[in-house]
mmCIF file of C-alpha atoms in Angstrom:
data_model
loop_
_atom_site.group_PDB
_atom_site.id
_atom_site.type_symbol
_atom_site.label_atom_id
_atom_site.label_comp_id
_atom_site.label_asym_id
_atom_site.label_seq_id
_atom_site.Cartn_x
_atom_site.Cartn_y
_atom_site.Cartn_z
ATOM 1 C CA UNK A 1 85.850 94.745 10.813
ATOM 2 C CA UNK A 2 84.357 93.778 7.453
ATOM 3 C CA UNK A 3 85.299 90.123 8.366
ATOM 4 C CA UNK A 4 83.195 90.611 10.985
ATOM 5 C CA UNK A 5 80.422 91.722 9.058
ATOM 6 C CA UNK A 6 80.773 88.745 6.558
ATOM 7 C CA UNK A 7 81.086 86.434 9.735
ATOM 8 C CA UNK A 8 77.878 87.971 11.009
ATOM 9 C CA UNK A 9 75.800 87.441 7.357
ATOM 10 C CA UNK A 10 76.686 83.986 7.306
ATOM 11 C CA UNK A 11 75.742 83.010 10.982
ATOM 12 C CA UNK A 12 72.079 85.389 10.200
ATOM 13 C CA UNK A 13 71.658 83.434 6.973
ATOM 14 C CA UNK A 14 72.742 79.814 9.542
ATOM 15 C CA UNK A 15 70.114 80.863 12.075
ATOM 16 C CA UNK A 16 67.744 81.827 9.586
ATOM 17 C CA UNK A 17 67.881 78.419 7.496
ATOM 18 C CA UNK A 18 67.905 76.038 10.929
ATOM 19 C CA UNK A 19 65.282 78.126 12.432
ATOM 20 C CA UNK A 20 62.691 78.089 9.459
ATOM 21 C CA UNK A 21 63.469 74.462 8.380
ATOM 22 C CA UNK A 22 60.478 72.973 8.597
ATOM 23 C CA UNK A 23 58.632 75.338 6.736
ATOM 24 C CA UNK A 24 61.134 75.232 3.858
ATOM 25 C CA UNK A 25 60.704 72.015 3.902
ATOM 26 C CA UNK A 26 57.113 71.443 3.567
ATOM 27 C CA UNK A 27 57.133 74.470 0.759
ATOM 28 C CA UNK A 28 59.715 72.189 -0.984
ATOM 29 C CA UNK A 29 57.518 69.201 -0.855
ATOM 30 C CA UNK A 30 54.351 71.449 -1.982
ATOM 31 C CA UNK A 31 56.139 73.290 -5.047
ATOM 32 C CA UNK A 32 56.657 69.134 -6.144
ATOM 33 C CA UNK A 33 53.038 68.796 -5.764
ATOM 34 C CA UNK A 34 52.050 71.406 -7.325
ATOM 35 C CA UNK A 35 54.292 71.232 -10.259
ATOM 36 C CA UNK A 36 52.525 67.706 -11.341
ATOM 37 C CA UNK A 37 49.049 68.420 -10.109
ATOM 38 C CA UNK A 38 46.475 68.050 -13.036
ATOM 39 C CA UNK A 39 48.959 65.574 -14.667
ATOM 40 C CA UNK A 40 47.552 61.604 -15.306
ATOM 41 C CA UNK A 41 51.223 60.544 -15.241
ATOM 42 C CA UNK A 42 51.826 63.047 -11.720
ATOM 43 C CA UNK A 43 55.247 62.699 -11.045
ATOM 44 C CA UNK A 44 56.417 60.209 -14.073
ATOM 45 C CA UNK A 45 56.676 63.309 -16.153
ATOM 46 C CA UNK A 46 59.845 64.739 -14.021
ATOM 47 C CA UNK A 47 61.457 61.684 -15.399
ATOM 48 C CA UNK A 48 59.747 61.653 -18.897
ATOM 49 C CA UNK A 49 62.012 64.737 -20.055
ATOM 50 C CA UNK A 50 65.605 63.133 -18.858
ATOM 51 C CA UNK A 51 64.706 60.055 -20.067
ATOM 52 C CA UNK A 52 64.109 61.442 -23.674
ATOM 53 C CA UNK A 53 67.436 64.097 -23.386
ATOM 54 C CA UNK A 54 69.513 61.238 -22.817
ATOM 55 C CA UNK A 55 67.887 58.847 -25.617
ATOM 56 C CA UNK A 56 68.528 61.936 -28.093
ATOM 57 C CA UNK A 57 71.802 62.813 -26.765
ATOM 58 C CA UNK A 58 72.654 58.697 -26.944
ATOM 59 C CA UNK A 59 71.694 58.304 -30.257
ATOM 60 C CA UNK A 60 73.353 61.219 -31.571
ATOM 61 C CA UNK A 61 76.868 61.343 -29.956
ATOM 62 C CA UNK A 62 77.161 57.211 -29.116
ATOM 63 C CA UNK A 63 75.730 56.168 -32.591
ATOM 64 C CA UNK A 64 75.269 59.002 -35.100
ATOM 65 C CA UNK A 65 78.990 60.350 -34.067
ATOM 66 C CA UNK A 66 80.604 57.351 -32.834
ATOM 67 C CA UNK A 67 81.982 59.262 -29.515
ATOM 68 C CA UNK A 68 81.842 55.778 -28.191
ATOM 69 C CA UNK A 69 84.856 55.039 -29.918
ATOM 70 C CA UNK A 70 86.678 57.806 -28.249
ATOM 71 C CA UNK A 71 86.559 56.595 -24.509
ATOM 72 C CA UNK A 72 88.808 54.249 -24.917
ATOM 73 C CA UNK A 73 86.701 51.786 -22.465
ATOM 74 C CA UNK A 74 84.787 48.962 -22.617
ATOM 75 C CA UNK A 75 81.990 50.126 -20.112
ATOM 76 C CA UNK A 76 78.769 50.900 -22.383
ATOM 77 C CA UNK A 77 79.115 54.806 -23.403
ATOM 78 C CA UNK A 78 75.444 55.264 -22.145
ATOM 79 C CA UNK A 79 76.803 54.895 -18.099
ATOM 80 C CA UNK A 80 79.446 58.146 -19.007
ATOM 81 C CA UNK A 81 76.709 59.678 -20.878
ATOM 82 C CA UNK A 82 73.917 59.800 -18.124
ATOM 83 C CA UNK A 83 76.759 60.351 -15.467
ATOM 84 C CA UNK A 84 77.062 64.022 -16.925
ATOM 85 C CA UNK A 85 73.273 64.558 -17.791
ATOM 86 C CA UNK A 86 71.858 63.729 -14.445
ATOM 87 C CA UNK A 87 74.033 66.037 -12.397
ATOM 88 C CA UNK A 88 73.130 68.351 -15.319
ATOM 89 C CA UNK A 89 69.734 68.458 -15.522
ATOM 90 C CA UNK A 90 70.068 69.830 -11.399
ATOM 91 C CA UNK A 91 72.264 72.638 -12.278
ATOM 92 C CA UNK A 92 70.179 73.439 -15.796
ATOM 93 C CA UNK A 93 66.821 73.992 -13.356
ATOM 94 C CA UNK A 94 69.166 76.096 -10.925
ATOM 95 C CA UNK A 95 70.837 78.331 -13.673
ATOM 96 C CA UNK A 96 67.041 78.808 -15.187
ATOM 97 C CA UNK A 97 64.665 79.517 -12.500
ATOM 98 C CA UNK A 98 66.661 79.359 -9.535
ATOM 99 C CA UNK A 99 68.242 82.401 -10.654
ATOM 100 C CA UNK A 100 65.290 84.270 -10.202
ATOM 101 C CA UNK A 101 63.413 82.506 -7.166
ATOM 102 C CA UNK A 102 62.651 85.757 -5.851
ATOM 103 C CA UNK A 103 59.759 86.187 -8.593
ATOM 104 C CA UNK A 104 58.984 82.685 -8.552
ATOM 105 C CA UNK A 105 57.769 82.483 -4.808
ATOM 106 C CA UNK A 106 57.184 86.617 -4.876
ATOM 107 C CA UNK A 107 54.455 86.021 -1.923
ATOM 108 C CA UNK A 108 56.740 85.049 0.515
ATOM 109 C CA UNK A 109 59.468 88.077 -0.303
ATOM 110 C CA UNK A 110 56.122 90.891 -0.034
ATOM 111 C CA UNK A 111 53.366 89.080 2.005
ATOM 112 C CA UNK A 112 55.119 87.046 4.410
ATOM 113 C CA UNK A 113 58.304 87.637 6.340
ATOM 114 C CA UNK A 114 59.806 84.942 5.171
ATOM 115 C CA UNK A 115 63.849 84.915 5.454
ATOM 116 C CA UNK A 116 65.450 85.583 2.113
ATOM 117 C CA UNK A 117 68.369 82.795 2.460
ATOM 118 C CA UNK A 118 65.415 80.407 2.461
ATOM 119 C CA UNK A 119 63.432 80.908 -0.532
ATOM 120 C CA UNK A 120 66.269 79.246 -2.972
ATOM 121 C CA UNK A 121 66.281 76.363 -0.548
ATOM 122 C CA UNK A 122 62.459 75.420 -1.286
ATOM 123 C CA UNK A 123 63.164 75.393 -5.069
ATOM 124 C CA UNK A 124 66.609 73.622 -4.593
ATOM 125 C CA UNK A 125 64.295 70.948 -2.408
ATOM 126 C CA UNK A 126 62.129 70.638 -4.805
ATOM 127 C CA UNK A 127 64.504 69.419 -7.614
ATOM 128 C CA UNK A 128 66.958 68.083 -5.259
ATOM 129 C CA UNK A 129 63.847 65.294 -5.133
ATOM 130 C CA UNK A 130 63.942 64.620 -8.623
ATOM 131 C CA UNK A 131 67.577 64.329 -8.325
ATOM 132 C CA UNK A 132 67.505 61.648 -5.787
ATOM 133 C CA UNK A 133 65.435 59.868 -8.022
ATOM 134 C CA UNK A 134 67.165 60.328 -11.536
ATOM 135 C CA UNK A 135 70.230 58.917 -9.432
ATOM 136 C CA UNK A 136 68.405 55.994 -8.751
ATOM 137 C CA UNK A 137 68.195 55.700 -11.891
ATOM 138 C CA UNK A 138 72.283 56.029 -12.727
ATOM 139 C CA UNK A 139 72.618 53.331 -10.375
ATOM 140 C CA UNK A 140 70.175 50.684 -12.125
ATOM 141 C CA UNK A 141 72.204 51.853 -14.911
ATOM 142 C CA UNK A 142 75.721 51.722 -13.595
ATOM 143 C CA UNK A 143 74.497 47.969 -12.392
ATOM 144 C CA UNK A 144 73.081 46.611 -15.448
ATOM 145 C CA UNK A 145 75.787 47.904 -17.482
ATOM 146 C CA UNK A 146 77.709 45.299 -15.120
ATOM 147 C CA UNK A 147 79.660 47.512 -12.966
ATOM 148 C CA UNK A 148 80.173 46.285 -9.172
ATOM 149 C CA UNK A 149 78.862 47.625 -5.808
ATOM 150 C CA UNK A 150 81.841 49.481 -4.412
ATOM 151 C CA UNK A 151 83.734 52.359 -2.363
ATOM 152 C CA UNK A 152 83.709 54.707 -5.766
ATOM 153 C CA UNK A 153 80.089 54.884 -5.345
ATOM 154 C CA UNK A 154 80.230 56.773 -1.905
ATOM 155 C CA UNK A 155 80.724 60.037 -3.968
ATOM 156 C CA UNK A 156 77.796 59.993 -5.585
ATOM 157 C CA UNK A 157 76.097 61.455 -2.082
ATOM 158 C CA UNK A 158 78.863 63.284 -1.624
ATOM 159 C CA UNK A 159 78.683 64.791 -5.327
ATOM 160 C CA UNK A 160 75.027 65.718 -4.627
ATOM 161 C CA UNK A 161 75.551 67.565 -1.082
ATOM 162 C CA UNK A 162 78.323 69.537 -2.933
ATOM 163 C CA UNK A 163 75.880 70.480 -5.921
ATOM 164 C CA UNK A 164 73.123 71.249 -3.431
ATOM 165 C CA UNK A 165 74.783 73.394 -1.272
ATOM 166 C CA UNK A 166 77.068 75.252 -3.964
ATOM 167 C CA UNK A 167 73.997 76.260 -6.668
ATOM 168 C CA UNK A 168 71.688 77.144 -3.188
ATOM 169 C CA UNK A 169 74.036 79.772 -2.804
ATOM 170 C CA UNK A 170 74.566 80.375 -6.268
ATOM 171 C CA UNK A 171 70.939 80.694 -6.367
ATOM 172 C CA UNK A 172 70.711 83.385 -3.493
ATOM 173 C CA UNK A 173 73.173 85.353 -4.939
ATOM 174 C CA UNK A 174 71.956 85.666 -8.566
ATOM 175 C CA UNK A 175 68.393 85.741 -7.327
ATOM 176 C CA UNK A 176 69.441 89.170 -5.480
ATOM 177 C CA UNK A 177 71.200 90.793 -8.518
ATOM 178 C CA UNK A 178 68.437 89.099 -10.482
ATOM 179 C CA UNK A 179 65.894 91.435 -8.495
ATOM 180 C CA UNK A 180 67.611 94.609 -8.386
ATOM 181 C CA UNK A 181 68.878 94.311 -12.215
ATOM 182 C CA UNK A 182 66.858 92.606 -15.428
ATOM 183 C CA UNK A 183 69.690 93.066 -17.501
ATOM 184 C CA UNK A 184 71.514 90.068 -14.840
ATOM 185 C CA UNK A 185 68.709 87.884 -15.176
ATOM 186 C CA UNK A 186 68.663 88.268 -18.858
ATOM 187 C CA UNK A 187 72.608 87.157 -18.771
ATOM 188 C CA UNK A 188 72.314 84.277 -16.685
ATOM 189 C CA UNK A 189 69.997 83.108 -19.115
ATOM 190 C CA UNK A 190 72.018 83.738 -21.951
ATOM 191 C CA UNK A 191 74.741 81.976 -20.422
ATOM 192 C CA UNK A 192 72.983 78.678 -19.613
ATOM 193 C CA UNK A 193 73.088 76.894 -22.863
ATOM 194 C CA UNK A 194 77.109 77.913 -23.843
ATOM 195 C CA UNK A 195 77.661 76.514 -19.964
ATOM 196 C CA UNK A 196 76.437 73.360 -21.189
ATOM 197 C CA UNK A 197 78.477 73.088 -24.111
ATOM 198 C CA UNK A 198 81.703 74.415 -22.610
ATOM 199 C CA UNK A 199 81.653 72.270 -19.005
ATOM 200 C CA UNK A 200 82.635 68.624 -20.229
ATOM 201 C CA UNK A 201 78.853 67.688 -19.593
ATOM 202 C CA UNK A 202 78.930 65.287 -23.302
ATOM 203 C CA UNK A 203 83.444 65.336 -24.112
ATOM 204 C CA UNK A 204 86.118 64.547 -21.360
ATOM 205 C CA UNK A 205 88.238 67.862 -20.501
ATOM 206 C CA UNK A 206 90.716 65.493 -19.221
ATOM 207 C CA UNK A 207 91.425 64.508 -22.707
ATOM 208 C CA UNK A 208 90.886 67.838 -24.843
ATOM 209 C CA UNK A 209 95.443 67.983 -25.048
ATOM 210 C CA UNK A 210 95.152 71.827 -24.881
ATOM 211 C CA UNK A 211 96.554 72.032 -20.932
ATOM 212 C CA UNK A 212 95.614 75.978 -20.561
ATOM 213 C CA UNK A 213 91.874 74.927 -21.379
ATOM 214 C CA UNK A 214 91.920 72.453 -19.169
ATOM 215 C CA UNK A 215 93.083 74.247 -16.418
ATOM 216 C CA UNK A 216 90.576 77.055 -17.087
ATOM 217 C CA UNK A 217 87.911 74.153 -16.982
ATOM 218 C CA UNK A 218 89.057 73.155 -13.820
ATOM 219 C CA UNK A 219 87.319 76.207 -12.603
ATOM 220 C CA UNK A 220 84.212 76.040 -13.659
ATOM 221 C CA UNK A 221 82.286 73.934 -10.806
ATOM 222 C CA UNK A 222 79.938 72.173 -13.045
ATOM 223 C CA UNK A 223 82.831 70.415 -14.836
ATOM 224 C CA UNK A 224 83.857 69.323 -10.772
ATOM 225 C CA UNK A 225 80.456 67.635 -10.322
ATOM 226 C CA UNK A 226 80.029 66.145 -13.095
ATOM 227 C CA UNK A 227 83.810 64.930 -12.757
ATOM 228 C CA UNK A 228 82.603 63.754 -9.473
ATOM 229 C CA UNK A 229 79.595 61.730 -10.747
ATOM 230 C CA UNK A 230 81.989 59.958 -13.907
ATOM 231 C CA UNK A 231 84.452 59.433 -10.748
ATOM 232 C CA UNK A 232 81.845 56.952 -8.859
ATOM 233 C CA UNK A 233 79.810 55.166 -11.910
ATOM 234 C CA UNK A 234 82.487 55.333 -14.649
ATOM 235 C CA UNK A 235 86.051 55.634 -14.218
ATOM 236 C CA UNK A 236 86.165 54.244 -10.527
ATOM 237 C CA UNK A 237 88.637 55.957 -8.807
ATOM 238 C CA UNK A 238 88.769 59.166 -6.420
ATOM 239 C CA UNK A 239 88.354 62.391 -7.086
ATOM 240 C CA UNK A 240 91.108 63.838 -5.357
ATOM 241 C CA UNK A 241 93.343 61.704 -8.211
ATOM 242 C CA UNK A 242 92.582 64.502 -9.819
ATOM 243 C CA UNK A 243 93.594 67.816 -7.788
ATOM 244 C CA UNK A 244 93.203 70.103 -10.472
ATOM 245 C CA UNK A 245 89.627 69.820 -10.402
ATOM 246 C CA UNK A 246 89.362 69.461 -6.646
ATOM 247 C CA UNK A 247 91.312 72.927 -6.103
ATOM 248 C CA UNK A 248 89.707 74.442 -8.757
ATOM 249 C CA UNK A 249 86.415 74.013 -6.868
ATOM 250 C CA UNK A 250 87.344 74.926 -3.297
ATOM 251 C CA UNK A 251 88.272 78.471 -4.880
ATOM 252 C CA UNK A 252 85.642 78.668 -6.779
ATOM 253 C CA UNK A 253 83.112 78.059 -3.518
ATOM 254 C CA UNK A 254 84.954 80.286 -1.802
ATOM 255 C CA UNK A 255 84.706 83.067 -4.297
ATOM 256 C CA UNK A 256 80.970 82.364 -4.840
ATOM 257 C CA UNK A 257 80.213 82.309 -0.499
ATOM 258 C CA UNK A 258 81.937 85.832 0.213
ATOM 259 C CA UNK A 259 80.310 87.300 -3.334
ATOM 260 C CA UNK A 260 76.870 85.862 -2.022
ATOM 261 C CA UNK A 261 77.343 87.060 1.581
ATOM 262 C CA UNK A 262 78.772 90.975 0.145
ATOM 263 C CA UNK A 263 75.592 90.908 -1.709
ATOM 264 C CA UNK A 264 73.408 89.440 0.540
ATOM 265 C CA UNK A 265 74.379 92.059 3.654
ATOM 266 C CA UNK A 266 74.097 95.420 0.771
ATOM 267 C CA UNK A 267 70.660 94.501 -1.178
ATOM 268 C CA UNK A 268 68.344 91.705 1.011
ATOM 269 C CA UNK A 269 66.851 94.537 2.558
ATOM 270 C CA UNK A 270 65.709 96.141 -1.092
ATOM 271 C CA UNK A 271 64.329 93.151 -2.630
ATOM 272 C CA UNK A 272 60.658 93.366 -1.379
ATOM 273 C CA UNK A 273 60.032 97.390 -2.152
ATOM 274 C CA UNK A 274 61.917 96.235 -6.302
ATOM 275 C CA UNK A 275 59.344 93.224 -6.783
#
């Protein structure tokens, strides 16, 4: 019976999504707009801040610590650098905002019936954008660093799809407990910045010769996309050579869908009388 109920949630949230698509859509594209409206530069600047992250991080790790030296490879450190921050600088936004999305586009939760499931779609759209384009950048990279046009490369869209769909509902779910409890927003936050340092975003878990860290790593779904990303610009080969990670996601997504729909089915009705 309660798979039923879970069952139901998810087709509700399905409908909800195909049915209101075009409107998320468009509220994706305007939450851009507005974001670099009143800006000479416009859009230049969602590119300014990456660009100046991964100049800082470059100089600090690749020159001031030498962790070029530790790769062990002769591709240019700067391609395995920026294939952790871009994927990062996604999931950053998601575990900052998009964990409260609910107060962020408030008018649609208590002046418009607008379906929940939805709302952390228009800001995932909206950086999902930036994304696109930041990976246009890895790949100008990833070429003039003299790598080839190949197969590894596929995952890159794949990686994305993954990261889109996983911190959406990631999104949905902390968004709701985000609502109904401050004290869960406040933790998310908290949790952001040690997230970065602990998910093999600037060192390689593969190599950290502690196997029960690693395998706890292999859990945490930000060390699987940026895994992912490395995969197609850096160490060209497959992500399912390395199954650890792989499995370690898949549970982790499953975990995170029946959590979100639980949560979803017991508090999406409260959310517009808390805010």
């Amino acid at each position: 019976m309660r798979e039923t109920r879970i069952v139901g949630t998810l087709s509700e949230i399905l409908k909800e999504q195909w049915q209101w698509r075009k409107q998320i859509l468009s509220l994706g594209l305007f939450d851009l707009k507005k974001t670099s409206a009143g800006a000479v530069l416009g859009p230049l600047w969602f590119f300014a801040k990456p660009a100046v992250y991964i100049l800082v991080f470059w100089f600090a790790l690749g020159v001031g610590l030498k962790s070029a030296d530790q790769t062990g490879s002769d591709v240019p450190y700067i391609l395995w650098l920026v294939g952790g921050l871009i994927p990062w600088f996604y999931m950053q936004d998601m575990l900052g905002t998009g964990i409260n999305v609910f107060s962020r586009y408030s008018y649609l939760v208590t002046k418009i019936k607008f379906p929940l499931a939805g709302i952390p779609t228009i800001y995932g759209i909206s950086n999902f954008i930036i994304q696109i384009g930041l990976v246009i950048a890895l790949l100008v990279i990833h070429f003039i660093c003299g790598q080839p046009l190949d197969l590894y490369l596929l995952q890159l869209p794949v990686a994305m799809v993954l990261m889109f769909v996983f911190f959406d509902m990631f999104s949905l779910m902390t968004s709701l407990l985000s609502a109904i409890s401050k004290d869960f927003m406040n933790l998310m936050k908290t949790l952001s910045t040690p997230l970065f340092w602990l998910s093999g975003i600037i060192f390689n878990v593969f190599n950290l010769g502690i196997p029960a860290i690693e395998l706890i790593l292999m859990f945490n779904p930000i060390t699987f996309i940026v895994t992912m990303y490395r995969c197609a610009v850096y160490d060209k080969m497959w992500i399912w050579e390395k199954p650890e990670a792989v499995v370690g996601f898949i549970i982790v997504f499953a975990i995170t869908l029946m959590a979100t729909l639980v949560i979803y089915r017991r508090t999406h009705e409260e959310v517009a009388d808390v805010l």
